[in-house]
Each structure stands twice: as structure tokens, then as C-alpha cells.
PDB file of C-alpha atoms in Angstrom:
ATOM      1  CA  GLN W 441    -176.367 188.678-168.828  1.00 85.00           C
ATOM      2  CA  VAL W 442    -175.931 185.156-167.781  1.00 92.00           C
ATOM      3  CA  GLN W 443    -175.380 182.073-169.720  1.00 94.00           C
ATOM      4  CA  LEU W 444    -176.966 178.945-168.808  1.00 96.00           C
ATOM      5  CA  VAL W 445    -176.516 175.328-169.427  1.00 96.00           C
ATOM      6  CA  GLU W 446    -178.990 172.946-168.304  1.00 97.00           C
ATOM      7  CA  SER W 447    -178.497 168.888-168.524  1.00 97.00           C
ATOM      8  CA  GLY W 448    -179.565 165.836-166.894  1.00 98.00           C
ATOM      9  CA  GLY W 449    -182.973 165.311-168.547  1.00 97.00           C
ATOM     10  CA  GLY W 450    -184.152 161.827-169.679  1.00 98.00           C
ATOM     11  CA  LEU W 451    -186.852 159.182-170.072  1.00 98.00           C
ATOM     12  CA  VAL W 452    -187.959 157.935-166.685  1.00 98.00           C
ATOM     13  CA  GLN W 453    -190.842 155.505-165.424  1.00 98.00           C
ATOM     14  CA  PRO W 454    -193.618 157.197-162.956  1.00 98.00           C
ATOM     15  CA  GLY W 455    -192.190 156.804-159.398  1.00 98.00           C
ATOM     16  CA  GLY W 456    -188.547 157.410-160.706  1.00 98.00           C
ATOM     17  CA  SER W 457    -185.961 159.726-160.041  1.00 98.00           C
ATOM     18  CA  LEU W 458    -183.904 162.430-161.831  1.00 98.00           C
ATOM     19  CA  ARG W 459    -181.185 165.025-161.140  1.00 98.00           C
ATOM     20  CA  LEU W 460    -180.700 168.135-163.293  1.00 98.00           C
ATOM     21  CA  SER W 461    -177.828 170.515-163.178  1.00 98.00           C
ATOM     22  CA  CYS W 462    -177.349 174.091-164.443  1.00 98.00           C
ATOM     23  CA  ALA W 463    -174.355 175.722-164.675  1.00 97.00           C
ATOM     24  CA  ALA W 464    -174.533 179.592-164.947  1.00 96.00           C
ATOM     25  CA  SER W 465    -172.010 182.290-165.696  1.00 94.00           C
ATOM     26  CA  ALA W 466    -172.789 185.966-165.221  1.00 90.00           C
ATOM     27  CA  SER W 467    -170.931 188.769-166.288  1.00 88.00           C
ATOM     28  CA  GLY W 468    -171.306 192.068-164.665  1.00 87.00           C
ATOM     29  CA  PHE W 469    -173.084 190.910-161.490  1.00 87.00           C
ATOM     30  CA  SER W 470    -172.626 188.357-158.493  1.00 91.00           C
ATOM     31  CA  ILE W 471    -175.557 185.693-158.751  1.00 93.00           C
ATOM     32  CA  ASN W 472    -177.912 185.535-155.745  1.00 94.00           C
ATOM     33  CA  ALA W 473    -181.241 183.691-156.588  1.00 95.00           C
ATOM     34  CA  MET W 474    -180.948 180.700-158.795  1.00 96.00           C
ATOM     35  CA  GLY W 475    -183.567 178.190-159.752  1.00 97.00           C
ATOM     36  CA  TRP W 476    -185.741 176.043-162.112  1.00 98.00           C
ATOM     37  CA  TYR W 477    -188.726 176.495-164.314  1.00 98.00           C
ATOM     38  CA  ARG W 478    -190.555 174.273-166.539  1.00 98.00           C
ATOM     39  CA  GLN W 479    -192.823 174.205-169.924  1.00 97.00           C
ATOM     40  CA  ALA W 480    -194.946 171.546-170.495  1.00 97.00           C
ATOM     41  CA  PRO W 481    -196.418 170.894-174.123  1.00 93.00           C
ATOM     42  CA  GLY W 482    -199.129 173.552-174.818  1.00 95.00           C
ATOM     43  CA  LYS W 483    -198.634 175.188-171.711  1.00 96.00           C
ATOM     44  CA  GLN W 484    -196.791 178.530-170.289  1.00 95.00           C
ATOM     45  CA  ARG W 485    -193.657 178.118-168.602  1.00 96.00           C
ATOM     46  CA  GLU W 486    -194.020 177.836-164.930  1.00 96.00           C
ATOM     47  CA  TRP W 487    -191.694 178.590-161.781  1.00 97.00           C
ATOM     48  CA  VAL W 488    -190.699 175.209-160.081  1.00 98.00           C
ATOM     49  CA  ALA W 489    -188.117 176.047-157.463  1.00 98.00           C
ATOM     50  CA  VAL W 490    -185.515 178.622-156.216  1.00 97.00           C
ATOM     51  CA  ILE W 491    -182.678 178.802-153.900  1.00 97.00           C
ATOM     52  CA  THR W 492    -180.696 181.912-152.719  1.00 95.00           C
ATOM     53  CA  ARG W 493    -177.276 182.599-152.048  1.00 91.00           C
ATOM     54  CA  GLY W 494    -178.076 182.218-148.421  1.00 84.00           C
ATOM     55  CA  GLY W 495    -179.753 178.706-148.882  1.00 77.00           C
ATOM     56  CA  SER W 496    -183.339 179.176-148.480  1.00 83.00           C
ATOM     57  CA  PRO W 497    -185.281 176.981-150.884  1.00 96.00           C
ATOM     58  CA  LYS W 498    -189.051 177.489-152.043  1.00 97.00           C
ATOM     59  CA  TYR W 499    -191.190 175.281-154.187  1.00 98.00           C
ATOM     60  CA  ALA W 500    -194.168 175.352-156.073  1.00 98.00           C
ATOM     61  CA  ASP W 501    -197.021 173.540-154.566  1.00 98.00           C
ATOM     62  CA  SER W 502    -197.007 170.918-157.178  1.00 97.00           C
ATOM     63  CA  VAL W 503    -193.490 169.604-156.454  1.00 98.00           C
ATOM     64  CA  LYS W 504    -193.122 170.328-152.808  1.00 98.00           C
ATOM     65  CA  GLY W 505    -192.131 167.117-150.929  1.00 97.00           C
ATOM     66  CA  ARG W 506    -190.840 165.595-154.044  1.00 98.00           C
ATOM     67  CA  PHE W 507    -188.331 167.773-155.536  1.00 98.00           C
ATOM     68  CA  ALA W 508    -185.388 169.179-153.751  1.00 98.00           C
ATOM     69  CA  ILE W 509    -183.146 172.195-155.000  1.00 98.00           C
ATOM     70  CA  SER W 510    -179.518 172.540-154.090  1.00 97.00           C
ATOM     71  CA  ARG W 511    -176.567 174.654-155.347  1.00 96.00           C
ATOM     72  CA  ASP W 512    -172.860 175.152-155.330  1.00 95.00           C
ATOM     73  CA  SER W 513    -172.387 178.491-155.164  1.00 92.00           C
ATOM     74  CA  ALA W 514    -168.598 178.214-155.940  1.00 92.00           C
ATOM     75  CA  LYS W 515    -169.323 176.751-159.232  1.00 94.00           C
ATOM     76  CA  ASN W 516    -172.454 179.007-159.859  1.00 94.00           C
ATOM     77  CA  THR W 517    -174.311 175.381-160.356  1.00 97.00           C
ATOM     78  CA  VAL W 518    -177.822 174.609-159.409  1.00 97.00           C
ATOM     79  CA  TYR W 519    -179.500 171.097-159.064  1.00 98.00           C
ATOM     80  CA  LEU W 520    -182.822 169.802-158.978  1.00 98.00           C
ATOM     81  CA  GLN W 521    -183.405 166.219-157.388  1.00 98.00           C
ATOM     82  CA  MET W 522    -186.443 165.123-158.517  1.00 98.00           C
ATOM     83  CA  THR W 523    -188.141 161.884-157.116  1.00 98.00           C
ATOM     84  CA  SER W 524    -191.434 160.595-157.031  1.00 98.00           C
ATOM     85  CA  LEU W 525    -191.904 161.734-160.792  1.00 98.00           C
ATOM     86  CA  LYS W 526    -195.365 161.787-162.151  1.00 98.00           C
ATOM     87  CA  PRO W 527    -196.428 161.985-165.847  1.00 97.00           C
ATOM     88  CA  GLU W 528    -197.435 165.485-165.311  1.00 97.00           C
ATOM     89  CA  ASP W 529    -193.961 166.465-164.321  1.00 98.00           C
ATOM     90  CA  THR W 530    -193.038 165.846-168.189  1.00 98.00           C
ATOM     91  CA  ALA W 531    -191.837 169.365-169.509  1.00 98.00           C
ATOM     92  CA  VAL W 532    -188.542 171.004-170.875  1.00 98.00           C
ATOM     93  CA  TYR W 533    -186.839 172.314-167.707  1.00 98.00           C
ATOM     94  CA  TYR W 534    -185.034 175.473-167.636  1.00 98.00           C
ATOM     95  CA  CYS W 535    -183.010 177.285-165.061  1.00 97.00           C
ATOM     96  CA  ASN W 536    -182.214 180.937-164.446  1.00 96.00           C
ATOM     97  CA  ALA W 537    -180.303 183.213-162.059  1.00 95.00           C
ATOM     98  CA  ASP W 538    -180.817 186.691-160.891  1.00 93.00           C
ATOM     99  CA  TRP W 539    -178.516 189.311-158.782  1.00 91.00           C
ATOM    100  CA  ARG W 540    -181.710 189.555-156.857  1.00 91.00           C
ATOM    101  CA  PRO W 541    -182.682 187.411-153.998  1.00 91.00           C
ATOM    102  CA  TYR W 542    -185.632 185.970-156.006  1.00 92.00           C
ATOM    103  CA  LEU W 543    -186.532 185.095-159.628  1.00 92.00           C
ATOM    104  CA  ARG W 544    -188.669 187.080-162.062  1.00 92.00           C
ATOM    105  CA  SER W 545    -190.985 185.521-164.564  1.00 85.00           C
ATOM    106  CA  ASP W 546    -190.164 187.589-167.639  1.00 89.00           C
ATOM    107  CA  TYR W 547    -186.439 187.081-168.243  1.00 91.00           C
ATOM    108  CA  ASP W 548    -185.587 187.458-171.857  1.00 90.00           C
ATOM    109  CA  ASN W 549    -182.551 185.087-171.712  1.00 90.00           C
ATOM    110  CA  TRP W 550    -182.942 181.159-171.231  1.00 93.00           C
ATOM    111  CA  GLY W 551    -180.796 178.128-172.017  1.00 92.00           C
ATOM    112  CA  GLN W 552    -181.468 175.456-173.984  1.00 95.00           C
ATOM    113  CA  GLY W 553    -183.287 173.580-171.522  1.00 97.00           C
ATOM    114  CA  THR W 554    -183.726 169.772-170.940  1.00 98.00           C
ATOM    115  CA  GLN W 555    -186.267 167.439-171.641  1.00 98.00           C
ATOM    116  CA  VAL W 556    -187.804 165.472-168.785  1.00 98.00           C
ATOM    117  CA  THR W 557    -190.296 162.765-170.037  1.00 98.00           C
ATOM    118  CA  VAL W 558    -192.301 160.806-167.378  1.00 98.00           C
ATOM    119  CA  SER W 559    -194.040 157.606-168.899  1.00 97.00           C
ATOM    120  CA  SER W 560    -194.199 154.100-168.565  1.00 96.00           C
TER     121      SER W 560
END
């Protein structure tokens, strides 16, 4: 089981930036992949970015070139630096973590999420 606490969301104008943080604590396993998902109103949760313990980041096409994921493995904390934000980035952002070198889409356990609203 992993406990997740996301923070850093807020209201930002189009073109602006935000940095999200997620602190994870795992019992019974060592965290490998950490990453971010988001869920916009009326839509399904979608994967945004992932980074493995080895440091290899991957991104959804919709955020590539605008978002950057990083982590502090010693603190089991993952970050998402979001730049050039668009109104379509508005969503609740969630993180998750896995002992595998990848993330799944069917986790039962999620944190409370952090709201990101991009609006003028």
C-alpha cells in the first residue's frame, strides 16, 4: 500500500506555470516508478507523465515539451513542473507510485489530488 499527498495546485492564467509536488510513502515495497495523472470534469482519468528510479521520464503527447517531471528518490517525492499552461490542462492532478518500472491505470489507491485551473 502507498500513501500519497499531492500539493501545489492553484489558479493560473493561460501561459503561466505551476509546480506540483507529491510525497509518497510505501509499506512493503521499494518505489520505482512515480508519476502523474489528471482528471478533467466529465472525463476519465488520464496518464500525464512517469519517471523511473533510473530517471527516465516519459510524457503524454498532450504535455510533451511543456511539462517536466522530476523526483527526489531519497524523499520519495515526485514533482511536475508545468509551463505554457492551457485551459485544457484544467483538471485534478493525482500522483501514484509503483514497485514496477512503469505505472498502471487501474490503481485502487489514490491521494486527494490537487486542483489546477487555467483561466483568465
